[in-house]
Short mmCIF file of C-alpha atoms in Angstrom, two decimals:
data_model
loop_
_atom_site.label_atom_id
_atom_site.label_comp_id
_atom_site.label_asym_id
_atom_site.label_seq_id
_atom_site.Cartn_x
_atom_site.Cartn_y
_atom_site.Cartn_z
CA MET A 140 37.27 39.18 -14.53
CA ARG A 141 40.20 37.09 -13.63
CA TYR A 142 38.72 36.21 -10.26
CA TYR A 143 35.58 34.93 -11.60
CA LEU A 144 37.51 32.85 -14.20
CA ILE A 145 39.49 31.26 -11.29
CA CYS A 146 36.25 30.48 -9.34
CA ILE A 147 34.66 28.74 -12.44
CA ILE A 148 37.73 26.60 -12.95
CA GLY A 149 37.68 25.71 -9.26
CA PHE A 150 34.10 24.72 -9.37
CA VAL A 151 34.72 22.49 -12.45
CA ILE A 152 37.70 20.83 -10.70
CA VAL A 153 35.61 20.12 -7.59
CA SER A 154 32.72 18.75 -9.61
CA CYS A 155 35.03 16.47 -11.48
CA SER A 156 36.56 15.22 -8.28
CA LEU A 157 33.12 14.40 -6.85
CA ARG A 158 32.02 12.45 -10.01
CA GLN A 159 35.13 10.27 -10.31
CA PRO A 160 35.42 8.03 -13.41
CA HIS A 161 34.87 4.39 -12.77
CA ASN A 162 37.12 1.48 -13.79
CA ASP A 163 36.17 -0.79 -16.65
CA VAL A 164 35.01 -3.79 -14.45
CA LEU A 165 32.39 -1.53 -12.78
CA LYS A 166 31.30 -0.08 -16.04
CA GLU A 167 30.79 -3.55 -17.53
CA ALA A 168 28.86 -4.51 -14.33
CA GLU A 169 26.56 -1.48 -14.55
CA LEU A 170 25.69 -2.31 -18.16
CA LEU A 171 24.72 -5.83 -17.16
CA ILE A 172 22.99 -5.23 -13.92
CA ASN A 173 19.46 -4.64 -15.23
CA PHE A 174 19.40 -7.86 -17.40
CA LYS A 175 22.01 -10.37 -16.03
CA PRO A 176 22.44 -9.74 -12.31
CA ASP A 177 23.79 -13.35 -11.92
CA THR A 178 26.66 -12.55 -14.17
CA VAL A 179 27.41 -9.32 -12.03
CA VAL A 180 27.53 -11.35 -8.92
CA GLY A 181 30.10 -13.56 -10.52
CA ILE A 182 32.17 -10.47 -11.78
CA LEU A 183 32.26 -8.69 -8.63
CA SER A 184 32.82 -11.70 -6.33
CA ASP A 185 36.44 -11.70 -7.49
CA TYR A 186 36.90 -8.18 -6.11
CA ASP A 187 36.72 -6.53 -2.59
CA VAL A 188 35.69 -3.04 -1.81
CA GLU A 189 38.99 -2.07 -0.39
CA GLN A 190 40.59 -2.77 -3.77
CA PHE A 191 38.93 0.38 -5.13
CA GLU A 192 41.06 3.56 -4.34
CA ARG A 193 38.34 6.08 -5.40
CA GLU A 194 35.42 6.75 -3.20
CA GLY A 195 33.05 6.78 -6.23
CA ASP A 196 34.38 3.40 -7.30
CA ARG A 197 33.84 1.99 -3.82
CA ALA A 198 30.27 3.40 -3.58
CA LEU A 199 29.42 1.96 -7.02
CA TYR A 200 30.92 -1.42 -6.20
CA ILE A 201 28.78 -1.69 -3.08
CA LEU A 202 25.56 -0.61 -4.90
CA LEU A 203 26.15 -3.07 -7.79
CA PHE A 204 27.12 -6.00 -5.60
CA ILE A 205 24.14 -5.65 -3.33
CA GLU A 206 21.80 -4.80 -6.19
CA SER A 207 22.94 -7.92 -8.13
CA LEU A 208 22.47 -10.15 -4.94
CA HIS A 209 18.90 -8.79 -4.41
CA CYS A 210 18.04 -9.13 -8.15
CA SER A 211 19.29 -12.69 -8.12
CA GLY A 212 16.99 -13.65 -5.24
CA LEU A 213 19.70 -13.57 -2.56
CA SER A 214 19.62 -11.64 0.79
CA VAL A 215 22.12 -9.26 2.49
CA GLU A 216 22.11 -9.11 6.22
CA SER A 217 24.12 -6.02 7.04
CA ASP A 218 23.16 -2.48 5.89
CA SER A 219 26.43 -0.80 6.97
CA LEU A 220 28.00 -0.79 3.53
CA ILE A 221 24.82 0.32 1.52
CA SER A 222 24.33 3.10 4.17
CA ILE A 223 27.75 4.57 3.42
CA CYS A 224 26.87 4.27 -0.41
CA SER A 225 23.47 6.06 0.16
CA LYS A 226 25.25 8.90 2.06
CA TYR A 227 27.94 9.27 -0.66
CA TYR A 228 25.41 9.61 -3.53
CA GLU A 229 23.26 11.98 -1.36
CA ARG A 230 26.35 14.10 -0.73
CA ILE A 231 27.32 14.50 -4.41
CA GLY A 232 23.69 14.86 -5.56
CA ASP A 233 23.60 11.80 -7.95
CA ASN A 234 19.88 11.18 -7.76
CA PRO A 235 19.75 8.10 -10.13
CA HIS A 236 22.28 6.19 -8.06
CA LEU A 237 20.89 7.51 -4.77
CA ALA A 238 17.47 6.14 -5.68
CA ARG A 239 18.96 2.73 -6.41
CA ALA A 240 20.96 2.81 -3.16
CA LEU A 241 17.93 3.93 -1.08
CA LEU A 242 15.78 1.16 -2.57
CA HIS A 243 18.22 -1.66 -1.60
CA HIS A 244 19.04 -0.11 1.67
CA GLY A 245 15.38 -0.16 2.38
CA ILE A 246 14.99 -3.73 1.31
CA ILE A 247 17.59 -4.84 3.75
CA LEU A 248 16.09 -2.87 6.66
CA TYR A 249 12.65 -4.15 5.86
CA LYS A 250 13.67 -7.79 5.84
CA LYS A 251 15.35 -7.02 9.25
CA GLN A 252 11.82 -5.87 10.57
CA HIS A 253 13.02 -2.18 10.72
CA LEU A 254 9.76 -1.21 8.90
CA SER A 255 9.67 2.55 9.52
CA GLU A 256 13.27 3.26 8.26
CA GLY A 257 13.07 0.67 5.52
CA ILE A 258 9.79 1.74 3.98
CA HIS A 259 10.87 5.39 4.34
CA ASN A 260 13.94 4.68 2.22
CA ILE A 261 12.03 2.78 -0.40
CA LYS A 262 9.43 5.57 -0.61
CA ARG A 263 12.16 8.09 -0.97
CA ALA A 264 13.44 5.96 -3.88
CA GLU A 265 9.95 6.19 -5.39
CA LEU A 266 9.93 9.90 -5.08
CA LEU A 267 13.28 10.31 -6.80
CA SER A 268 12.31 7.73 -9.59
CA LYS A 269 9.82 10.22 -10.97
CA ASN A 270 12.74 12.16 -12.60
CA ILE A 271 14.62 9.16 -13.52
CA ASN A 272 14.31 7.44 -16.93
CA ASN A 273 15.14 3.93 -16.03
CA ASP A 274 12.40 1.46 -16.63
CA ALA A 275 14.42 -1.61 -15.35
CA PHE A 276 14.89 0.23 -11.99
CA LYS A 277 11.19 1.31 -11.87
CA PHE A 278 10.12 -2.30 -12.49
CA TYR A 279 12.14 -3.60 -9.58
CA LEU A 280 11.14 -0.62 -7.43
CA TYR A 281 7.31 -1.13 -8.05
CA SER A 282 7.48 -4.83 -7.67
CA VAL A 283 9.09 -4.54 -4.26
CA LEU A 284 6.40 -1.96 -3.19
CA GLY A 285 3.77 -4.28 -4.63
CA ASP A 286 5.18 -7.19 -2.55
CA ILE A 287 5.34 -5.00 0.54
CA ASN A 288 1.72 -4.03 0.23
CA ASP A 289 0.83 -7.56 -0.60
CA ASN A 290 2.26 -8.71 2.57
CA ALA A 291 0.41 -5.99 4.49
CA GLY A 292 -2.94 -7.17 2.89
CA ASN A 293 -3.47 -3.66 1.15
CA VAL A 294 -4.96 -5.00 -2.02
CA PRO A 295 -5.66 -1.69 -3.82
CA LEU A 296 -2.17 -0.33 -3.29
CA THR A 297 -0.73 -3.86 -4.29
CA LEU A 298 -2.53 -3.84 -7.52
CA SER A 299 -1.52 -0.18 -8.22
CA TYR A 300 2.24 -0.92 -7.79
CA TYR A 301 2.01 -4.14 -9.61
CA ARG A 302 0.35 -2.38 -12.57
CA ARG A 303 3.03 0.29 -12.52
CA ALA A 304 5.60 -2.59 -12.73
CA LEU A 305 3.74 -4.03 -15.64
CA LYS A 306 3.90 -0.81 -17.50
CA ALA A 307 7.70 -0.46 -16.85
CA ALA A 308 8.24 -4.12 -18.02
CA LYS A 309 6.24 -3.52 -21.30
CA ASN A 310 8.36 -0.38 -21.76
CA LEU A 311 11.51 -2.68 -21.49
CA GLY A 312 9.87 -5.24 -23.80
CA ASP A 313 10.98 -7.95 -21.33
CA THR A 314 8.60 -10.94 -21.52
CA THR A 315 9.97 -12.54 -18.57
CA ARG A 316 9.28 -9.48 -16.32
CA ILE A 317 5.89 -9.05 -17.95
CA VAL A 318 4.84 -12.59 -17.25
CA GLN A 319 6.25 -12.36 -13.62
CA THR A 320 4.04 -9.19 -12.97
CA LEU A 321 0.94 -10.71 -14.63
CA ASN A 322 1.46 -13.78 -12.28
CA ASN A 323 1.72 -11.35 -9.32
CA ILE A 324 -1.51 -9.51 -10.31
CA ALA A 325 -3.34 -12.83 -10.88
CA THR A 326 -2.33 -13.98 -7.53
CA THR A 327 -3.60 -10.91 -5.87
CA PHE A 328 -6.98 -11.27 -7.67
CA ASP A 329 -7.09 -14.83 -6.70
CA LEU A 330 -6.50 -13.90 -3.10
CA VAL A 331 -9.60 -11.64 -3.05
CA GLY A 332 -11.67 -14.26 -4.86
CA LYS A 333 -12.13 -12.50 -8.21
CA ASN A 334 -11.95 -15.49 -10.56
CA ASP A 335 -12.77 -13.51 -13.80
CA SER A 336 -9.89 -11.13 -13.32
CA LEU A 337 -7.69 -14.05 -12.34
CA LYS A 338 -8.61 -15.80 -15.71
CA LYS A 339 -7.93 -12.55 -17.54
CA TYR A 340 -4.35 -12.21 -16.46
CA LEU A 341 -3.62 -15.94 -16.92
CA ILE A 342 -4.86 -15.63 -20.56
CA THR A 343 -2.71 -12.64 -21.08
CA ALA A 344 0.32 -14.32 -19.66
CA ARG A 345 -0.01 -17.70 -21.25
CA PRO A 346 1.34 -16.71 -24.88
CA MET A 347 4.62 -15.22 -23.29
CA LEU A 348 5.17 -18.16 -20.77
CA LYS A 349 8.46 -19.88 -21.10
CA LYS A 350 9.46 -22.99 -19.27
CA ASP A 351 13.23 -21.92 -18.84
CA ASN A 352 12.30 -19.88 -15.72
CA SER A 353 11.13 -22.47 -13.23
CA GLU A 354 9.72 -20.13 -10.61
CA ILE A 355 7.67 -18.00 -12.92
CA TYR A 356 6.44 -21.11 -14.80
CA SER A 357 5.45 -22.81 -11.53
CA THR A 358 3.61 -19.74 -10.19
CA PHE A 359 1.62 -19.72 -13.48
CA LEU A 360 0.70 -23.31 -13.07
CA VAL A 361 -0.38 -22.74 -9.40
CA ASN A 362 -2.55 -19.80 -10.33
CA LEU A 363 -4.06 -21.77 -13.20
CA ALA A 364 -4.71 -24.63 -10.83
CA SER A 365 -6.40 -22.29 -8.33
CA TYR A 366 -8.58 -21.06 -11.25
CA TYR A 367 -9.67 -24.69 -12.02
CA LEU A 368 -10.28 -25.37 -8.39
CA ASN A 369 -12.62 -22.38 -8.23
CA LEU A 370 -14.57 -23.93 -11.07
CA GLY A 371 -14.69 -27.32 -9.34
CA ARG A 372 -12.28 -28.94 -11.85
CA ARG A 373 -10.17 -30.82 -9.18
CA GLU A 374 -8.40 -33.45 -11.45
CA GLN A 375 -6.96 -30.79 -13.87
CA ALA A 376 -6.02 -28.66 -10.89
CA LYS A 377 -4.21 -31.63 -9.18
CA ARG A 378 -2.21 -32.35 -12.35
CA LEU A 379 -1.05 -28.76 -12.55
CA LEU A 380 -0.13 -28.62 -8.97
CA GLU A 381 1.75 -31.80 -9.05
CA GLU A 382 3.72 -30.58 -12.20
CA ALA A 383 4.29 -27.14 -10.42
CA ARG A 384 5.69 -28.96 -7.45
CA GLN A 385 8.14 -30.78 -9.46
CA VAL A 386 9.20 -27.62 -11.41
CA PHE A 387 9.58 -25.10 -8.40
CA PRO A 388 7.74 -25.69 -5.09
CA THR A 389 5.81 -22.66 -3.74
CA GLU A 390 3.87 -22.08 -0.50
CA LYS A 391 0.59 -21.49 -2.34
CA GLY A 392 1.14 -24.57 -4.45
CA TYR A 393 1.68 -26.66 -1.37
CA LYS A 394 -1.45 -25.25 0.20
CA LEU A 395 -3.74 -25.89 -2.64
CA LEU A 396 -2.43 -29.40 -3.19
CA ALA A 397 -2.81 -30.24 0.44
CA ASP A 398 -6.48 -29.24 -0.06
CA VAL A 399 -6.87 -31.47 -2.93
CA TYR A 400 -5.39 -34.42 -1.10
CA MET A 401 -7.77 -33.81 1.81
CA LYS A 402 -10.70 -33.92 -0.51
CA GLU A 403 -9.45 -37.19 -1.86
CA ARG A 404 -8.93 -38.37 1.74
CA ASP A 405 -5.15 -38.80 1.18
CA THR A 406 -4.35 -37.42 4.65
CA MET A 407 -0.75 -38.41 4.98
CA ARG A 408 0.22 -36.53 1.77
CA ALA A 409 -1.70 -33.52 2.98
CA VAL A 410 -0.04 -33.65 6.32
CA GLU A 411 3.44 -33.74 4.64
CA LEU A 412 2.57 -30.59 2.71
CA TRP A 413 1.28 -28.87 5.87
CA TYR A 414 4.54 -29.53 7.60
CA HIS A 415 6.29 -27.75 4.81
CA ASN A 416 4.15 -24.74 5.10
CA ILE A 417 4.35 -24.16 8.84
CA ASN A 418 7.54 -22.06 8.05
CA ALA A 419 5.84 -20.27 5.09
CA PHE A 420 6.46 -16.52 4.58
CA SER A 421 2.76 -15.86 4.09
CA SER A 422 0.98 -15.47 7.46
CA SER A 423 -2.35 -16.74 6.11
CA ILE A 424 -0.78 -19.92 4.68
CA ARG A 425 1.30 -20.65 7.64
CA ILE A 426 -1.59 -20.25 9.97
CA ASN A 427 -3.82 -22.50 7.80
CA ALA A 428 -1.03 -25.18 7.94
CA TYR A 429 -0.86 -24.97 11.75
CA LYS A 430 -4.59 -25.20 12.26
CA SER A 431 -4.92 -28.13 9.76
CA LEU A 432 -2.05 -30.03 11.60
CA ILE A 433 -3.64 -29.43 15.11
CA ASP A 434 -7.02 -30.64 13.76
CA PHE A 435 -5.43 -33.70 12.30
CA HIS A 436 -3.44 -34.72 15.35
CA LEU A 437 -6.53 -34.13 17.67
CA LYS A 438 -8.60 -36.40 15.52
CA LYS A 439 -5.85 -39.03 15.56
CA ASP A 440 -5.96 -38.72 19.34
CA ILE A 441 -2.31 -37.37 19.51
CA PRO A 442 -2.89 -34.56 21.96
CA ARG A 443 0.89 -34.08 22.81
CA VAL A 444 1.80 -33.16 19.21
CA ALA A 445 -1.41 -31.09 18.85
CA SER A 446 -0.58 -29.12 22.07
CA LEU A 447 2.98 -28.47 20.81
CA LEU A 448 1.60 -27.15 17.44
CA SER A 449 -0.84 -24.97 19.30
CA MET A 450 1.95 -23.47 21.41
CA GLN A 451 3.93 -22.71 18.33
CA LEU A 452 0.86 -21.05 16.51
CA ASN A 453 0.18 -18.99 19.72
CA ARG A 454 3.81 -17.72 19.68
CA TYR A 455 3.44 -16.79 16.07
CA TYR A 456 0.15 -14.99 16.77
CA ASP A 457 1.91 -13.08 19.58
CA ASN A 458 4.75 -12.13 17.19
CA ILE A 459 2.34 -10.86 14.66
CA PHE A 460 0.53 -8.82 17.37
CA GLU A 461 3.59 -7.39 18.75
CA ASN A 462 5.18 -6.38 15.37
CA GLY A 463 1.87 -5.25 13.80
CA THR A 464 3.61 -5.48 10.45
CA ALA A 465 0.65 -5.18 8.16
CA ALA A 466 -0.89 -2.07 9.96
CA ASN A 467 2.52 -0.30 10.44
CA THR A 468 3.42 -0.87 6.78
CA ILE A 469 0.18 0.86 5.64
CA ASP A 470 0.62 3.54 8.35
CA ILE A 471 4.18 4.31 7.39
CA GLN A 472 3.30 4.74 3.76
CA MET A 473 0.46 6.89 4.65
CA GLN A 474 2.57 9.07 6.90
CA PHE A 475 5.29 9.44 4.27
CA ASP A 476 2.67 10.41 1.58
CA LYS A 477 1.15 12.88 4.07
CA MET A 478 4.60 14.34 4.80
CA GLN A 479 5.23 14.81 1.08
CA ASP A 480 1.94 16.57 0.65
CA GLU A 481 2.68 18.85 3.56
CA ARG A 482 6.13 19.68 1.93
CA LYS A 483 4.37 20.55 -1.32
CA VAL A 484 1.93 22.83 0.48
CA TYR A 485 4.89 24.41 2.37
CA ARG A 486 6.77 24.99 -0.88
CA THR A 487 3.67 26.48 -2.47
CA THR A 488 3.19 28.64 0.50
CA ILE A 489 6.75 30.06 0.26
CA ALA A 490 6.37 30.48 -3.44
CA MET A 491 3.18 32.47 -3.00
CA LEU A 492 4.80 34.45 -0.18
CA PHE A 493 7.67 35.57 -2.49
CA VAL A 494 5.13 36.30 -5.10
CA PHE A 495 3.22 38.37 -2.66
CA ILE A 496 6.29 40.18 -1.55
CA GLY A 497 7.09 40.94 -5.12
CA LEU A 498 3.69 42.16 -5.82
CA SER A 499 3.93 44.36 -2.80
CA ILE A 500 7.12 45.94 -3.99
CA VAL A 501 5.62 46.51 -7.48
CA ILE A 502 2.59 47.98 -5.89
CA GLY A 503 4.73 50.14 -3.60
CA LEU A 504 6.74 51.47 -6.53
CA PHE A 505 3.53 51.93 -8.49
CA VAL A 506 2.14 54.01 -5.63
CA TRP A 507 5.36 55.92 -5.31
CA TYR A 508 5.38 56.81 -9.01
CA HIS A 509 1.70 57.51 -9.21
CA PHE A 510 1.09 59.56 -6.05
CA ARG A 511 -1.85 61.31 -7.52
CA ARG A 512 -3.80 58.14 -7.59
CA VAL A 513 -3.51 57.51 -3.92
CA ASP A 514 -6.95 58.93 -3.14
CA GLN A 515 -8.47 56.62 -5.77
CA LEU A 516 -6.81 53.52 -4.37
CA ASN A 517 -7.82 54.43 -0.83
CA SER A 518 -11.37 54.81 -2.02
CA ARG A 519 -11.24 51.29 -3.67
CA PHE A 520 -9.72 50.00 -0.46
CA THR A 521 -12.53 51.33 1.55
CA GLU A 522 -15.04 49.87 -0.83
CA SER A 523 -13.21 46.47 -0.63
CA GLN A 524 -13.30 46.74 3.27
CA GLU A 525 -16.93 47.34 3.19
CA ALA A 526 -17.49 44.48 0.90
CA TYR A 527 -15.40 42.35 3.20
CA PHE A 528 -17.44 43.22 6.21
CA LEU A 529 -20.65 42.55 4.31
CA THR A 530 -19.39 39.30 3.12
CA SER A 531 -18.12 38.45 6.65
CA GLU A 532 -21.61 39.27 8.07
CA ARG A 533 -23.28 37.05 5.41
CA LEU A 534 -20.98 34.25 6.18
CA THR A 535 -21.82 34.68 9.95
CA GLN A 536 -25.48 34.55 9.14
CA MET A 537 -25.04 31.47 6.98
CA ARG A 538 -22.95 29.74 9.68
CA LYS A 539 -25.56 30.45 12.30
CA ALA A 540 -28.37 29.20 10.01
CA LYS A 541 -26.28 25.98 9.46
CA GLU A 542 -25.84 25.58 13.21
CA ARG A 543 -29.59 26.09 13.79
CA GLU A 544 -30.19 23.42 11.01
CA GLU A 545 -27.79 21.02 12.64
CA ARG A 546 -29.36 21.41 15.90
CA GLU A 547 -32.80 20.81 14.63
CA ASN A 548 -31.55 17.68 12.69
CA SER A 549 -29.68 16.42 15.88
CA LYS A 550 -33.11 16.88 17.82
CA GLN A 551 -35.09 15.00 15.18
CA LEU A 552 -32.34 12.36 15.14
CA LYS A 553 -32.71 11.80 18.91
CA GLU A 554 -36.46 11.49 18.50
CA ILE A 555 -36.35 8.95 15.72
CA VAL A 556 -33.75 6.95 17.49
CA SER A 557 -35.79 6.98 20.70
CA ARG A 558 -38.74 5.83 18.61
CA LEU A 559 -36.83 2.87 17.10
CA HIS A 560 -35.53 1.79 20.52
CA ASN A 561 -39.12 1.82 21.72
CA LEU A 562 -40.28 -0.21 18.67
CA ALA A 563 -37.39 -2.70 19.37
CA MET A 564 -38.48 -3.05 22.94
CA LYS A 565 -41.97 -3.92 21.82
CA GLY A 566 -40.74 -6.46 19.23
CA ARG A 567 -42.03 -4.35 16.33
CA GLU A 568 -40.08 -3.66 13.05
CA GLY A 569 -39.49 -0.14 11.77
CA SER A 570 -41.78 1.37 9.15
CA SER A 571 -40.67 2.74 5.94
CA ASP A 572 -41.30 6.31 7.21
CA ASP A 573 -39.04 5.56 10.19
CA TRP A 574 -36.33 4.36 7.86
CA ASN A 575 -36.61 7.37 5.57
CA THR A 576 -36.54 9.83 8.39
CA LEU A 577 -33.50 8.14 9.95
CA ALA A 578 -31.69 8.22 6.60
CA GLN A 579 -32.68 11.79 5.70
CA ILE A 580 -31.44 13.19 9.04
CA SER A 581 -28.28 11.03 9.21
CA PHE A 582 -27.23 11.96 5.62
CA ALA A 583 -27.99 15.65 6.36
CA LEU A 584 -25.72 15.53 9.44
CA ARG A 585 -23.02 13.40 7.68
CA PRO A 586 -23.18 13.88 3.94
CA ASN A 587 -20.09 11.49 3.31
CA LEU A 588 -22.16 8.58 4.51
CA GLN A 589 -24.41 8.89 1.43
CA SER A 590 -21.61 8.23 -0.89
CA LEU A 591 -20.18 5.45 1.32
CA PHE A 592 -23.52 3.56 1.27
CA SER A 593 -24.22 4.23 -2.45
CA SER A 594 -23.50 0.56 -3.41
CA LEU A 595 -25.67 -0.94 -0.55
CA SER A 596 -29.22 -2.21 -0.59
CA GLU A 597 -31.92 -0.37 1.46
CA ARG A 598 -31.74 -3.07 4.20
CA GLU A 599 -27.96 -2.81 4.40
CA VAL A 600 -28.17 1.03 4.63
CA ASN A 601 -30.69 0.71 7.43
CA VAL A 602 -28.55 -1.75 9.37
CA CYS A 603 -25.50 0.53 8.91
CA LEU A 604 -27.34 3.63 10.26
CA LEU A 605 -28.58 1.61 13.23
CA ILE A 606 -25.03 0.56 14.03
CA ARG A 607 -24.03 4.30 13.89
CA GLN A 608 -26.56 4.99 16.49
CA ASN A 609 -25.19 2.21 18.75
CA PHE A 610 -28.29 -0.08 18.46
CA LEU A 611 -27.68 -3.61 19.67
CA PRO A 612 -27.58 -6.49 17.17
CA SER A 613 -30.77 -7.98 18.79
CA GLU A 614 -32.46 -4.62 18.37
CA ILE A 615 -31.34 -4.38 14.75
CA ALA A 616 -32.62 -7.86 14.06
CA ILE A 617 -36.08 -6.95 15.42
CA LEU A 618 -36.27 -3.66 13.64
CA THR A 619 -35.23 -5.12 10.26
CA CYS A 620 -37.15 -8.30 10.81
CA SER A 621 -34.08 -10.42 10.63
CA SER A 622 -32.29 -13.05 12.77
CA PRO A 623 -29.29 -11.98 14.83
CA GLN A 624 -27.02 -14.33 12.95
CA ALA A 625 -28.23 -12.79 9.74
CA ILE A 626 -27.27 -9.42 11.01
CA THR A 627 -23.85 -10.69 12.21
CA ASN A 628 -23.19 -12.25 8.79
CA MET A 629 -24.24 -9.08 6.97
CA ARG A 630 -21.73 -6.97 9.17
CA VAL A 631 -18.85 -9.35 8.37
CA ARG A 632 -19.73 -9.07 4.70
CA LEU A 633 -19.96 -5.37 4.79
CA LEU A 634 -16.52 -5.04 6.35
CA GLN A 635 -15.10 -6.38 3.13
CA LYS A 636 -17.50 -4.61 0.84
CA LEU A 637 -17.11 -1.15 2.34
CA PHE A 638 -13.76 -1.07 3.72
CA ASN A 639 -11.99 -3.86 1.87
CA ARG A 640 -10.85 -5.65 5.08
CA THR A 641 -11.45 -8.94 6.76
CA GLY A 642 -12.30 -9.41 10.39
CA GLY A 643 -15.38 -9.79 12.73
CA ALA A 644 -18.72 -8.03 13.00
CA ARG A 645 -17.40 -5.82 15.90
CA ASP A 646 -14.44 -4.69 13.63
CA PHE A 647 -17.05 -3.47 11.01
CA ASP A 648 -19.02 -1.68 13.90
CA GLN A 649 -15.83 0.02 15.06
CA LEU A 650 -14.69 1.16 11.53
CA LEU A 651 -18.28 2.35 10.66
CA CYS A 652 -18.65 4.42 13.87
CA ASP A 653 -15.07 5.97 13.37
CA TYR A 654 -15.61 6.48 9.66
CA GLU A 655 -14.68 10.15 9.83
CA LYS A 656 -11.41 9.23 11.48
CA TYR A 657 -10.85 6.53 8.91
CA LEU A 658 -11.17 9.15 6.06
CA GLU A 659 -8.40 11.14 7.62
#
């Protein structure tokens, strides 16, 4: 008994030594970090990490200082200190602080273009946040993830994270955070051309809008101006954009104002704004600025400047291609989520294995204590075996029947494809029977295509099925009684409609033909 008491006391002493108390300065900073990060920067700037003797105090100082810098809009170049901080909190099992450390470590790595490690840390923080009751942290976490996916052009995931951030902001009752997130959602809807949704979020944000936060106020004005431009109300939009420029200049504001100046033939002002945007963070805005400037200098017969800008744009294209930031960002998140799902399956399998072992032991004991029922159990086992073989035989028959059906469908598909090729060679369009046969056989072989095409018109479905069978655009145009250009335009439009992506007609063909891989 005395031995166990000594062990318990030792465990308590070790636990207390790991979770060391923090001094008053750090306690004050932690109370202020969620709502006054600027104040925390000022408080902690008077101290240095080496001034703190306890390891826990040093880790908390690093976390609070980097956290306050990020929340104040400032950047941190080195990740060495926050890495030490993350390892400390992981070692002592302090998940709330570990989640915060992982988030800010990930932000630093992401900005240094270490995408895989950076996003992995942020996703780990998201995983830990599920068991943490801290809406201020969740708001910042989801806002960061929303921004990352916005940079990657992943609109559905961007909106999903921004909406989670909005929920956390509402839980906090912080109107500044709410308006900031509503602005982010409105900007995303504006990017994909959904003017009604843009209007909805602008109306929601307007009653809570305050002019004391210049960046949020300016972003709201720019979004409102974009809404007016979409309606053709250029003068109102121009006034809002010029006001936003005075309050807090933004890349999107410069871009929209330059567009307005060009329509008013005020070329020099537009050029000035384009030059501002050639260093924009947004790839689309930067590329637009380069292209506009190149076109301007070519029209002004200044080929030297146009050539220099073209070289800079090509270097930027090369950089985007080499980094593959957008695709990598999406892929890294998918891989992380897939890995988590695999871990859940693994844990479930282990749990089921233990359950199975336990049941086996219980059954063994039951048989041991009830030896007289062995014959009955053997009889039941034999019946089960027979049922298993019978079921296995039925399944084999069903599989063979399905294979026969698939072979028959493949044969019919070849016949109808051959017939359509012949019709195209003769310059004749396909009949309704041909289209019905092609659709029935294609959907029988690939049932998931039917749900994919559910929102398409009959003509669009026919075009998609022909593309799946590698018909040339000229053949598709003949069979559907359309022009090749119309078919090309339709393919570009369907790329956005079906896969929520932008690109060329060939990109759509590739995605459609590889749809089964895309589902994986």
